[in-house]
Amino acid sequence: MNGTAPWIHTIRQGIHEPDDLIPWLDADIQTLRSVTGRYPMRINGYFFRVMQSGGLPLIRQMLPHPLEMQGGGMEDPLAEERDSPVPCVTHRYPDRVLFVVTRECAVYCRFCTRKRIVGRGGPVSDEEIQNGIDYIRSRTEIRDVLVSGGDPLMLADERMEWILSLIRAVPHVEIIRVGTRMPVVLPQRISPELIDVLKRFRPVYIMTHFNHPMEFTDESVFACEVLADAGIPVANQTVLLRGVNDDAPTMELLVRRLLRHRIRPYYIHQADYTQGTDHFRTKISTGISIIKALRGRVSGLAMPYYVLDLPGGGGKIPLVPGYRDSASGRFVNYRGECFDYPEPAGEMPPAWPEPPFIKRN
Ligand SMILES: *Cc1c(COP(=O)(O)O)cnc(C)c1O
Ligand code: SF4
């Protein structure tokens, strides 16, 4: 890390252990210490302030809870390690890979799917990066590299530049995606210097992670606008979280807000079956009714896919409300009204019929 950048000070000034919370919290600090002994805590100075005005939906994402020590769930629910041909690369779909370049973040979200690694396990070495690049270079079907972590933007600009230049030098890689929560949790990280780095390796997409409308501040809006102005499209992945955003009015405000700031709402993730996060999970029916409520109330452009990443490494599948009545086969719109669509009748011709007026010789 670049020791002088202001965003690093903001992280250092944050809350790193339950004891730092004593002035704010009337809780059993001893229990919280055992939680953070297992799953590290980090709330940087910026997000700590946002959290205080944002209230419970933001606090719940960040504050350690004794329930993290209980319940079911799996350490690596998505079997990312099984589908890992070399350390730090997960290759599940033919054309895309997930490339973990750091295990640190600017905050440690309590619901994180990679709870098993974030804030633990030390830095990713140059050798691991090189091995990842060698793998990507050796598999010509890889067109899309999703740089992930942790949060890749925890790395200094120079290191990001090095990694992006190695990826960009692979001829068959078409697009690079950077998965980062920085625009939300530490927007100061989106500095003019960083923008210059990202711009040089376009097409680069930023995949960010807003979960609640209260996460929008002047700073976060500015960071997203600067990215969009630099020709770096921003898409958003939200996790559906109990007590945070599991109702339609909240999600409606969120997706409208995203779109207004030129961020495409891409996914709403059903919470993964991750150890220590059970208290955040909702029923799938909750997500389905949110999607149903959004359709008809917001622009199609604001409609995210609601997806479930199957435990055991099955990959993501979209979860969609039924828009067809199973008994009658009729179509049902967002108001619950039924309609018919006359499909072409009979056998389909084997090919599209040639118009008779085109002369062939
Ligand atoms: C989610 C994911 C991707 C990217 O999936 P998209 O649907 O293209 O966004 C790639 N690899 C792995 C292992 C993933 O979990
Ligand atoms: S920023 Fe992302 S990777 Fe880091 S803890 Fe939060 S959800 Fe997990």
mmCIF file of C-alpha atoms and ligand atoms in Angstrom:
data_model
loop_
_atom_site.group_PDB
_atom_site.id
_atom_site.type_symbol
_atom_site.label_atom_id
_atom_site.label_comp_id
_atom_site.label_asym_id
_atom_site.label_seq_id
_atom_site.Cartn_x
_atom_site.Cartn_y
_atom_site.Cartn_z
ATOM 1 C CA MET A 1 0.000 0.000 0.000
ATOM 2 C CA ASN A 2 1.027 3.550 -0.695
ATOM 3 C CA GLY A 3 1.727 4.837 2.817
ATOM 4 C CA THR A 4 0.865 8.454 2.101
ATOM 5 C CA ALA A 5 -2.507 8.247 0.367
ATOM 6 C CA PRO A 6 -5.287 9.908 2.405
ATOM 7 C CA TRP A 7 -7.611 6.915 2.029
ATOM 8 C CA ILE A 8 -5.118 4.767 3.928
ATOM 9 C CA HIS A 9 -5.354 7.141 6.877
ATOM 10 C CA THR A 10 -9.143 6.867 6.731
ATOM 11 C CA ILE A 11 -8.816 3.104 7.079
ATOM 12 C CA ARG A 12 -6.310 3.374 9.926
ATOM 13 C CA GLN A 13 -8.545 5.830 11.786
ATOM 14 C CA GLY A 14 -11.425 3.364 11.679
ATOM 15 C CA ILE A 15 -12.795 0.826 14.113
ATOM 16 C CA HIS A 16 -10.757 -2.362 14.190
ATOM 17 C CA GLU A 17 -11.857 -4.111 17.340
ATOM 18 C CA PRO A 18 -14.898 -4.242 19.606
ATOM 19 C CA ASP A 19 -13.055 -2.281 22.289
ATOM 20 C CA ASP A 20 -13.049 0.747 19.966
ATOM 21 C CA LEU A 21 -16.841 0.652 20.173
ATOM 22 C CA ILE A 22 -17.139 0.949 23.940
ATOM 23 C CA PRO A 23 -18.149 4.637 23.762
ATOM 24 C CA TRP A 24 -20.988 3.775 21.345
ATOM 25 C CA LEU A 25 -22.114 0.337 22.303
ATOM 26 C CA ASP A 26 -23.850 -1.153 25.266
ATOM 27 C CA ALA A 27 -22.882 -4.729 24.455
ATOM 28 C CA ASP A 28 -21.003 -7.705 25.770
ATOM 29 C CA ILE A 29 -17.588 -6.713 24.425
ATOM 30 C CA GLN A 30 -16.085 -10.042 25.512
ATOM 31 C CA THR A 31 -18.449 -11.975 23.198
ATOM 32 C CA LEU A 32 -17.777 -9.582 20.352
ATOM 33 C CA ARG A 33 -14.053 -10.110 20.865
ATOM 34 C CA SER A 34 -14.495 -13.822 20.288
ATOM 35 C CA VAL A 35 -16.470 -13.077 17.092
ATOM 36 C CA THR A 36 -13.770 -10.770 15.731
ATOM 37 C CA GLY A 37 -11.094 -13.262 16.752
ATOM 38 C CA ARG A 38 -12.617 -15.520 14.137
ATOM 39 C CA TYR A 39 -13.864 -12.979 11.595
ATOM 40 C CA PRO A 40 -11.914 -9.714 11.542
ATOM 41 C CA MET A 41 -13.644 -6.398 12.016
ATOM 42 C CA ARG A 42 -12.974 -3.225 10.076
ATOM 43 C CA ILE A 43 -15.137 -0.136 9.712
ATOM 44 C CA ASN A 44 -13.108 2.678 8.203
ATOM 45 C CA GLY A 45 -13.539 6.266 9.404
ATOM 46 C CA TYR A 46 -15.618 7.326 6.396
ATOM 47 C CA PHE A 47 -18.098 4.490 6.560
ATOM 48 C CA PHE A 48 -18.338 4.771 10.326
ATOM 49 C CA ARG A 49 -19.747 8.270 9.838
ATOM 50 C CA VAL A 50 -22.106 7.182 7.051
ATOM 51 C CA MET A 51 -23.274 4.310 9.226
ATOM 52 C CA GLN A 52 -24.179 6.635 12.072
ATOM 53 C CA SER A 53 -26.537 8.664 9.906
ATOM 54 C CA GLY A 54 -27.726 5.656 7.893
ATOM 55 C CA GLY A 55 -29.016 3.718 10.876
ATOM 56 C CA LEU A 56 -29.680 0.012 11.343
ATOM 57 C CA PRO A 57 -29.552 -1.176 7.708
ATOM 58 C CA LEU A 58 -25.945 0.041 7.521
ATOM 59 C CA ILE A 59 -24.965 -0.828 11.076
ATOM 60 C CA ARG A 60 -26.141 -4.422 10.646
ATOM 61 C CA GLN A 61 -23.842 -4.893 7.656
ATOM 62 C CA MET A 62 -20.762 -3.896 9.652
ATOM 63 C CA LEU A 63 -21.208 -4.618 13.344
ATOM 64 C CA PRO A 64 -20.049 -8.041 14.563
ATOM 65 C CA HIS A 65 -22.857 -10.124 16.053
ATOM 66 C CA PRO A 66 -22.746 -13.153 18.373
ATOM 67 C CA LEU A 67 -24.958 -15.034 15.866
ATOM 68 C CA GLU A 68 -21.922 -15.261 13.572
ATOM 69 C CA MET A 69 -20.663 -18.034 15.848
ATOM 70 C CA GLN A 70 -23.826 -20.118 15.372
ATOM 71 C CA GLY A 71 -25.967 -21.750 12.770
ATOM 72 C CA GLY A 72 -25.358 -23.788 9.657
ATOM 73 C CA GLY A 73 -23.652 -22.859 6.477
ATOM 74 C CA MET A 74 -20.478 -23.783 4.665
ATOM 75 C CA GLU A 75 -16.991 -22.287 4.770
ATOM 76 C CA ASP A 76 -16.730 -22.135 0.976
ATOM 77 C CA PRO A 77 -20.341 -22.495 -0.174
ATOM 78 C CA LEU A 78 -19.566 -21.804 -3.824
ATOM 79 C CA ALA A 79 -16.715 -24.352 -3.938
ATOM 80 C CA GLU A 80 -14.444 -21.633 -5.289
ATOM 81 C CA GLU A 81 -11.409 -23.529 -4.106
ATOM 82 C CA ARG A 82 -12.439 -26.776 -5.814
ATOM 83 C CA ASP A 83 -12.810 -24.969 -9.151
ATOM 84 C CA SER A 84 -9.437 -23.337 -8.706
ATOM 85 C CA PRO A 85 -6.843 -24.601 -11.226
ATOM 86 C CA VAL A 86 -4.172 -22.391 -9.649
ATOM 87 C CA PRO A 87 -4.402 -20.543 -6.336
ATOM 88 C CA CYS A 88 -6.379 -17.275 -6.640
ATOM 89 C CA VAL A 89 -8.136 -18.201 -9.899
ATOM 90 C CA THR A 90 -11.634 -19.729 -10.019
ATOM 91 C CA HIS A 91 -12.582 -21.002 -13.465
ATOM 92 C CA ARG A 92 -16.191 -22.146 -13.496
ATOM 93 C CA TYR A 93 -17.717 -20.818 -16.712
ATOM 94 C CA PRO A 94 -15.758 -21.439 -19.909
ATOM 95 C CA ASP A 95 -15.268 -17.810 -20.896
ATOM 96 C CA ARG A 96 -14.748 -16.070 -17.517
ATOM 97 C CA VAL A 97 -12.493 -16.333 -14.506
ATOM 98 C CA LEU A 98 -12.490 -14.873 -11.048
ATOM 99 C CA PHE A 99 -9.033 -13.638 -10.088
ATOM 100 C CA VAL A 100 -8.464 -12.941 -6.374
ATOM 101 C CA VAL A 101 -5.644 -10.370 -6.112
ATOM 102 C CA THR A 102 -5.950 -9.403 -2.426
ATOM 103 C CA ARG A 103 -7.712 -10.592 0.711
ATOM 104 C CA GLU A 104 -8.110 -7.161 2.285
ATOM 105 C CA CYS A 105 -11.047 -4.752 2.183
ATOM 106 C CA ALA A 106 -11.774 -1.214 3.368
ATOM 107 C CA VAL A 107 -14.513 -2.662 5.605
ATOM 108 C CA TYR A 108 -15.349 -6.227 6.562
ATOM 109 C CA CYS A 109 -18.999 -6.843 5.784
ATOM 110 C CA ARG A 110 -20.412 -9.339 8.242
ATOM 111 C CA PHE A 111 -22.401 -11.176 5.552
ATOM 112 C CA CYS A 112 -19.445 -11.702 3.201
ATOM 113 C CA THR A 113 -19.378 -14.938 1.194
ATOM 114 C CA ARG A 114 -15.586 -14.917 1.425
ATOM 115 C CA LYS A 115 -15.650 -14.530 5.199
ATOM 116 C CA ARG A 116 -13.231 -17.444 5.301
ATOM 117 C CA ILE A 117 -10.478 -15.426 3.636
ATOM 118 C CA VAL A 118 -11.115 -11.682 3.949
ATOM 119 C CA GLY A 119 -8.785 -9.980 6.388
ATOM 120 C CA ARG A 120 -6.884 -13.231 6.852
ATOM 121 C CA GLY A 121 -4.226 -15.220 5.049
ATOM 122 C CA GLY A 122 -1.886 -12.333 4.237
ATOM 123 C CA PRO A 123 -1.119 -10.672 0.918
ATOM 124 C CA VAL A 124 -1.323 -12.307 -2.494
ATOM 125 C CA SER A 125 2.272 -12.711 -3.681
ATOM 126 C CA ASP A 126 3.789 -11.644 -6.989
ATOM 127 C CA GLU A 127 4.293 -15.313 -7.756
ATOM 128 C CA GLU A 128 0.599 -16.081 -7.225
ATOM 129 C CA ILE A 129 -0.309 -13.195 -9.549
ATOM 130 C CA GLN A 130 2.157 -14.438 -12.175
ATOM 131 C CA ASN A 131 0.788 -17.980 -11.930
ATOM 132 C CA GLY A 132 -2.740 -16.653 -12.347
ATOM 133 C CA ILE A 133 -1.700 -14.701 -15.438
ATOM 134 C CA ASP A 134 0.083 -17.760 -16.872
ATOM 135 C CA TYR A 135 -3.116 -19.758 -16.432
ATOM 136 C CA ILE A 136 -5.240 -17.049 -18.124
ATOM 137 C CA ARG A 137 -2.741 -16.889 -20.982
ATOM 138 C CA SER A 138 -2.801 -20.677 -21.395
ATOM 139 C CA ARG A 139 -6.597 -20.867 -21.794
ATOM 140 C CA THR A 140 -7.618 -19.091 -24.958
ATOM 141 C CA GLU A 141 -11.339 -19.436 -24.205
ATOM 142 C CA ILE A 142 -11.062 -16.851 -21.382
ATOM 143 C CA ARG A 143 -12.492 -13.542 -22.624
ATOM 144 C CA ASP A 144 -13.516 -11.895 -19.367
ATOM 145 C CA VAL A 145 -11.361 -11.547 -16.244
ATOM 146 C CA LEU A 146 -13.110 -10.533 -13.057
ATOM 147 C CA VAL A 147 -10.481 -9.018 -10.765
ATOM 148 C CA SER A 148 -11.728 -9.637 -7.267
ATOM 149 C CA GLY A 149 -10.749 -10.211 -3.652
ATOM 150 C CA GLY A 150 -11.140 -8.965 -0.985
ATOM 151 C CA ASP A 151 -11.223 -5.581 -2.619
ATOM 152 C CA PRO A 152 -8.688 -5.136 -5.459
ATOM 153 C CA LEU A 153 -8.623 -1.368 -4.895
ATOM 154 C CA MET A 154 -6.928 -1.991 -1.546
ATOM 155 C CA LEU A 155 -3.830 -2.390 -3.682
ATOM 156 C CA ALA A 156 -1.759 0.684 -4.458
ATOM 157 C CA ASP A 157 -2.262 2.306 -7.867
ATOM 158 C CA GLU A 158 1.112 0.979 -9.066
ATOM 159 C CA ARG A 159 0.217 -2.606 -8.197
ATOM 160 C CA MET A 160 -3.218 -2.315 -9.829
ATOM 161 C CA GLU A 161 -1.508 -0.932 -12.899
ATOM 162 C CA TRP A 162 0.926 -3.855 -12.962
ATOM 163 C CA ILE A 163 -1.859 -6.451 -12.646
ATOM 164 C CA LEU A 164 -4.122 -4.764 -15.205
ATOM 165 C CA SER A 165 -1.270 -4.431 -17.689
ATOM 166 C CA LEU A 166 -0.467 -8.143 -17.376
ATOM 167 C CA ILE A 167 -4.110 -9.060 -17.985
ATOM 168 C CA ARG A 168 -4.451 -6.600 -20.873
ATOM 169 C CA ALA A 169 -1.356 -8.097 -22.512
ATOM 170 C CA VAL A 170 -3.176 -11.426 -22.945
ATOM 171 C CA PRO A 171 -4.520 -11.225 -26.514
ATOM 172 C CA HIS A 172 -7.696 -13.276 -26.021
ATOM 173 C CA VAL A 173 -8.918 -11.273 -22.987
ATOM 174 C CA GLU A 174 -11.627 -8.907 -24.209
ATOM 175 C CA ILE A 175 -12.942 -7.287 -21.060
ATOM 176 C CA ILE A 176 -11.694 -6.710 -17.525
ATOM 177 C CA ARG A 177 -14.056 -6.312 -14.613
ATOM 178 C CA VAL A 178 -12.960 -4.961 -11.237
ATOM 179 C CA GLY A 179 -15.201 -6.001 -8.352
ATOM 180 C CA THR A 180 -14.916 -3.342 -5.654
ATOM 181 C CA ARG A 181 -16.997 -1.895 -2.850
ATOM 182 C CA MET A 182 -14.811 1.238 -2.707
ATOM 183 C CA PRO A 183 -17.342 3.611 -4.367
ATOM 184 C CA VAL A 184 -19.685 2.755 -1.465
ATOM 185 C CA VAL A 185 -17.453 2.236 1.535
ATOM 186 C CA LEU A 186 -14.461 4.498 0.795
ATOM 187 C CA PRO A 187 -15.241 6.660 -2.264
ATOM 188 C CA GLN A 188 -12.091 8.769 -1.700
ATOM 189 C CA ARG A 189 -10.219 5.772 -3.128
ATOM 190 C CA ILE A 190 -11.554 6.666 -6.595
ATOM 191 C CA SER A 191 -8.850 9.300 -7.053
ATOM 192 C CA PRO A 192 -7.887 11.061 -10.299
ATOM 193 C CA GLU A 193 -4.669 8.975 -10.318
ATOM 194 C CA LEU A 194 -6.627 5.738 -10.079
ATOM 195 C CA ILE A 195 -8.976 6.869 -12.863
ATOM 196 C CA ASP A 196 -5.933 7.450 -15.085
ATOM 197 C CA VAL A 197 -4.761 3.901 -14.422
ATOM 198 C CA LEU A 198 -8.168 2.309 -15.082
ATOM 199 C CA LYS A 199 -8.716 4.347 -18.252
ATOM 200 C CA ARG A 200 -5.572 2.992 -19.857
ATOM 201 C CA PHE A 201 -6.841 -0.597 -19.804
ATOM 202 C CA ARG A 202 -10.374 -0.028 -21.089
ATOM 203 C CA PRO A 203 -12.762 -1.715 -21.589
ATOM 204 C CA VAL A 204 -12.772 -1.951 -17.805
ATOM 205 C CA TYR A 205 -16.073 -2.374 -15.983
ATOM 206 C CA ILE A 206 -16.479 -1.597 -12.296
ATOM 207 C CA MET A 207 -18.731 -4.028 -10.445
ATOM 208 C CA THR A 208 -19.690 -2.316 -7.232
ATOM 209 C CA HIS A 209 -21.881 -3.189 -4.292
ATOM 210 C CA PHE A 210 -24.520 -0.790 -2.924
ATOM 211 C CA ASN A 211 -27.005 -2.503 -0.621
ATOM 212 C CA HIS A 212 -29.101 0.387 0.646
ATOM 213 C CA PRO A 213 -30.190 3.871 -0.518
ATOM 214 C CA MET A 214 -28.673 5.409 2.638
ATOM 215 C CA GLU A 215 -25.230 4.413 1.339
ATOM 216 C CA PHE A 216 -25.440 7.241 -1.198
ATOM 217 C CA THR A 217 -23.544 10.322 -0.054
ATOM 218 C CA ASP A 218 -22.109 13.290 -1.963
ATOM 219 C CA GLU A 219 -18.777 11.445 -1.965
ATOM 220 C CA SER A 220 -20.088 8.117 -3.263
ATOM 221 C CA VAL A 221 -22.172 9.813 -5.962
ATOM 222 C CA PHE A 222 -19.116 11.806 -7.027
ATOM 223 C CA ALA A 223 -16.972 8.647 -7.253
ATOM 224 C CA CYS A 224 -19.533 6.926 -9.487
ATOM 225 C CA GLU A 225 -19.990 9.969 -11.709
ATOM 226 C CA VAL A 226 -16.225 10.306 -12.155
ATOM 227 C CA LEU A 227 -15.987 6.663 -13.233
ATOM 228 C CA ALA A 228 -18.841 7.032 -15.714
ATOM 229 C CA ASP A 229 -17.321 10.271 -17.080
ATOM 230 C CA ALA A 230 -14.044 8.415 -17.651
ATOM 231 C CA GLY A 231 -15.824 5.850 -19.819
ATOM 232 C CA ILE A 232 -15.749 3.175 -17.162
ATOM 233 C CA PRO A 233 -19.226 1.654 -16.887
ATOM 234 C CA VAL A 234 -20.368 0.864 -13.362
ATOM 235 C CA ALA A 235 -22.709 -2.022 -12.542
ATOM 236 C CA ASN A 236 -24.057 -2.924 -9.127
ATOM 237 C CA GLN A 237 -24.445 -6.214 -7.308
ATOM 238 C CA THR A 238 -26.669 -6.099 -4.223
ATOM 239 C CA VAL A 239 -26.981 -8.865 -1.677
ATOM 240 C CA LEU A 240 -30.509 -9.440 -0.395
ATOM 241 C CA LEU A 241 -30.099 -9.160 3.382
ATOM 242 C CA ARG A 242 -32.596 -9.634 6.158
ATOM 243 C CA GLY A 243 -33.147 -6.450 8.130
ATOM 244 C CA VAL A 244 -31.174 -4.446 5.586
ATOM 245 C CA ASN A 245 -32.928 -4.332 2.225
ATOM 246 C CA ASP A 246 -35.466 -7.182 2.200
ATOM 247 C CA ASP A 247 -38.490 -5.118 1.235
ATOM 248 C CA ALA A 248 -39.737 -3.741 -2.080
ATOM 249 C CA PRO A 249 -39.823 -0.005 -1.199
ATOM 250 C CA THR A 250 -36.142 -0.075 -0.137
ATOM 251 C CA MET A 251 -35.103 -1.940 -3.271
ATOM 252 C CA GLU A 252 -37.123 0.407 -5.448
ATOM 253 C CA LEU A 253 -35.362 3.439 -3.969
ATOM 254 C CA LEU A 254 -32.027 1.685 -4.379
ATOM 255 C CA VAL A 255 -32.377 0.756 -8.052
ATOM 256 C CA ARG A 256 -33.792 4.158 -8.986
ATOM 257 C CA ARG A 257 -30.949 5.884 -7.226
ATOM 258 C CA LEU A 258 -28.386 3.646 -8.937
ATOM 259 C CA LEU A 259 -29.746 4.354 -12.378
ATOM 260 C CA ARG A 260 -29.858 8.093 -11.737
ATOM 261 C CA HIS A 261 -26.113 8.004 -11.111
ATOM 262 C CA ARG A 262 -25.498 5.930 -14.263
ATOM 263 C CA ILE A 263 -24.976 2.674 -12.389
ATOM 264 C CA ARG A 264 -26.674 -0.313 -13.924
ATOM 265 C CA PRO A 265 -28.452 -2.509 -11.335
ATOM 266 C CA TYR A 266 -27.041 -5.867 -12.419
ATOM 267 C CA TYR A 267 -27.719 -8.501 -9.779
ATOM 268 C CA ILE A 268 -29.626 -8.989 -6.569
ATOM 269 C CA HIS A 269 -27.924 -11.972 -4.986
ATOM 270 C CA GLN A 270 -29.790 -14.394 -2.808
ATOM 271 C CA ALA A 271 -27.545 -14.592 0.290
ATOM 272 C CA ASP A 272 -25.135 -17.530 0.012
ATOM 273 C CA TYR A 273 -25.190 -20.425 2.441
ATOM 274 C CA THR A 274 -22.069 -19.151 4.201
ATOM 275 C CA GLN A 275 -21.007 -20.131 7.692
ATOM 276 C CA GLY A 276 -21.593 -17.318 10.180
ATOM 277 C CA THR A 277 -24.128 -15.415 8.046
ATOM 278 C CA ASP A 278 -27.344 -17.362 8.611
ATOM 279 C CA HIS A 279 -29.052 -14.462 10.363
ATOM 280 C CA PHE A 280 -28.813 -12.424 7.141
ATOM 281 C CA ARG A 281 -30.574 -14.923 4.901
ATOM 282 C CA THR A 282 -34.118 -14.438 3.621
ATOM 283 C CA LYS A 283 -36.561 -16.850 2.019
ATOM 284 C CA ILE A 284 -36.356 -17.035 -1.756
ATOM 285 C CA SER A 285 -40.045 -16.058 -1.870
ATOM 286 C CA THR A 286 -39.028 -12.680 -0.381
ATOM 287 C CA GLY A 287 -36.705 -11.997 -3.312
ATOM 288 C CA ILE A 288 -39.296 -13.170 -5.828
ATOM 289 C CA SER A 289 -41.935 -10.815 -4.459
ATOM 290 C CA ILE A 290 -39.466 -7.919 -4.542
ATOM 291 C CA ILE A 291 -38.721 -8.602 -8.209
ATOM 292 C CA LYS A 292 -42.440 -8.854 -8.919
ATOM 293 C CA ALA A 293 -43.083 -5.539 -7.208
ATOM 294 C CA LEU A 294 -40.265 -3.798 -9.092
ATOM 295 C CA ARG A 295 -41.471 -4.922 -12.501
ATOM 296 C CA GLY A 296 -44.074 -2.362 -13.547
ATOM 297 C CA ARG A 297 -42.833 0.203 -11.038
ATOM 298 C CA VAL A 298 -39.344 0.994 -12.408
ATOM 299 C CA SER A 299 -37.735 1.259 -15.856
ATOM 300 C CA GLY A 300 -36.639 -2.010 -17.360
ATOM 301 C CA LEU A 301 -33.117 -0.629 -17.251
ATOM 302 C CA ALA A 302 -33.367 -0.503 -13.456
ATOM 303 C CA MET A 303 -34.397 -4.181 -13.212
ATOM 304 C CA PRO A 304 -31.663 -6.380 -11.768
ATOM 305 C CA TYR A 305 -31.536 -10.139 -12.211
ATOM 306 C CA TYR A 306 -32.277 -11.928 -8.971
ATOM 307 C CA VAL A 307 -29.745 -14.769 -8.843
ATOM 308 C CA LEU A 308 -28.913 -17.742 -6.692
ATOM 309 C CA ASP A 309 -25.327 -18.984 -6.700
ATOM 310 C CA LEU A 310 -25.817 -22.689 -6.114
ATOM 311 C CA PRO A 311 -23.997 -24.217 -3.137
ATOM 312 C CA GLY A 312 -21.426 -26.736 -4.250
ATOM 313 C CA GLY A 313 -20.254 -24.711 -7.238
ATOM 314 C CA GLY A 314 -23.281 -25.080 -9.515
ATOM 315 C CA GLY A 315 -22.962 -21.458 -10.614
ATOM 316 C CA LYS A 316 -25.535 -18.686 -10.768
ATOM 317 C CA ILE A 317 -29.106 -19.176 -11.874
ATOM 318 C CA PRO A 318 -31.733 -16.457 -12.314
ATOM 319 C CA LEU A 319 -34.770 -16.724 -10.059
ATOM 320 C CA VAL A 320 -37.808 -15.309 -11.816
ATOM 321 C CA PRO A 321 -41.438 -14.885 -10.836
ATOM 322 C CA GLY A 322 -43.852 -16.935 -12.934
ATOM 323 C CA TYR A 323 -45.467 -14.775 -15.604
ATOM 324 C CA ARG A 324 -47.587 -17.610 -16.928
ATOM 325 C CA ASP A 325 -50.574 -19.212 -15.263
ATOM 326 C CA SER A 326 -49.775 -22.923 -15.069
ATOM 327 C CA ALA A 327 -53.408 -24.116 -15.346
ATOM 328 C CA SER A 328 -54.532 -21.987 -18.318
ATOM 329 C CA GLY A 329 -51.143 -21.261 -19.943
ATOM 330 C CA ARG A 330 -52.165 -17.589 -20.111
ATOM 331 C CA PHE A 331 -49.691 -14.766 -19.458
ATOM 332 C CA VAL A 332 -49.994 -12.689 -16.306
ATOM 333 C CA ASN A 333 -48.797 -9.068 -16.199
ATOM 334 C CA TYR A 334 -47.528 -7.052 -13.240
ATOM 335 C CA ARG A 335 -51.096 -6.147 -12.248
ATOM 336 C CA GLY A 336 -52.142 -9.793 -12.173
ATOM 337 C CA GLU A 337 -54.242 -9.457 -15.355
ATOM 338 C CA CYS A 338 -54.279 -12.356 -17.848
ATOM 339 C CA PHE A 339 -53.443 -12.121 -21.569
ATOM 340 C CA ASP A 340 -52.993 -14.468 -24.519
ATOM 341 C CA TYR A 341 -50.290 -14.445 -27.155
ATOM 342 C CA PRO A 342 -51.118 -16.372 -30.350
ATOM 343 C CA GLU A 343 -47.999 -18.362 -31.224
ATOM 344 C CA PRO A 344 -47.329 -19.362 -34.870
ATOM 345 C CA ALA A 345 -49.562 -22.345 -35.599
ATOM 346 C CA GLY A 346 -48.550 -25.791 -36.866
ATOM 347 C CA GLU A 347 -45.094 -27.046 -37.811
ATOM 348 C CA MET A 348 -42.400 -24.402 -38.164
ATOM 349 C CA PRO A 349 -40.852 -24.351 -41.664
ATOM 350 C CA PRO A 350 -37.253 -25.645 -41.612
ATOM 351 C CA ALA A 351 -35.802 -22.331 -42.764
ATOM 352 C CA TRP A 352 -36.864 -18.735 -43.070
ATOM 353 C CA PRO A 353 -38.801 -18.521 -46.380
ATOM 354 C CA GLU A 354 -36.856 -16.704 -49.098
ATOM 355 C CA PRO A 355 -38.751 -13.746 -50.582
ATOM 356 C CA PRO A 356 -39.671 -14.667 -54.154
ATOM 357 C CA PHE A 357 -38.379 -11.417 -55.670
ATOM 358 C CA ILE A 358 -34.669 -11.978 -54.999
ATOM 359 C CA LYS A 359 -33.005 -13.286 -58.179
ATOM 360 C CA ARG A 360 -30.296 -15.849 -57.614
ATOM 361 C CA ASN A 361 -27.947 -17.186 -60.274
HETATM 362 C C1 LIG B 1 -20.214 -14.785 -10.534
HETATM 363 C C2 LIG B 1 -19.053 -15.411 -11.098
HETATM 364 C C3 LIG B 1 -18.555 -15.012 -12.343
HETATM 365 C C4 LIG B 1 -19.179 -13.902 -13.159
HETATM 366 O O1 LIG B 1 -20.483 -14.197 -13.482
HETATM 367 P P1 LIG B 1 -21.370 -13.194 -14.365
HETATM 368 O O2 LIG B 1 -22.721 -13.829 -14.307
HETATM 369 O O3 LIG B 1 -20.781 -13.185 -15.733
HETATM 370 O O4 LIG B 1 -21.322 -11.864 -13.729
HETATM 371 C C5 LIG B 1 -17.464 -15.666 -12.852
HETATM 372 N N1 LIG B 1 -16.887 -16.677 -12.169
HETATM 373 C C6 LIG B 1 -17.340 -17.096 -10.979
HETATM 374 C C7 LIG B 1 -16.656 -18.217 -10.283
HETATM 375 C C8 LIG B 1 -18.429 -16.462 -10.386
HETATM 376 O O5 LIG B 1 -18.865 -16.854 -9.190
HETATM 377 S S1 SF4 B 2 -16.137 -5.485 0.580
HETATM 378 FE FE1 SF4 B 2 -16.865 -7.301 -0.541
HETATM 379 S S2 SF4 B 2 -15.240 -8.841 -0.266
HETATM 380 FE FE2 SF4 B 2 -14.909 -7.242 1.284
HETATM 381 S S3 SF4 B 2 -15.982 -7.976 3.103
HETATM 382 FE FE3 SF4 B 2 -17.430 -6.658 1.991
HETATM 383 S S4 SF4 B 2 -18.577 -8.102 0.684
HETATM 384 FE FE4 SF4 B 2 -16.721 -9.186 1.376
#
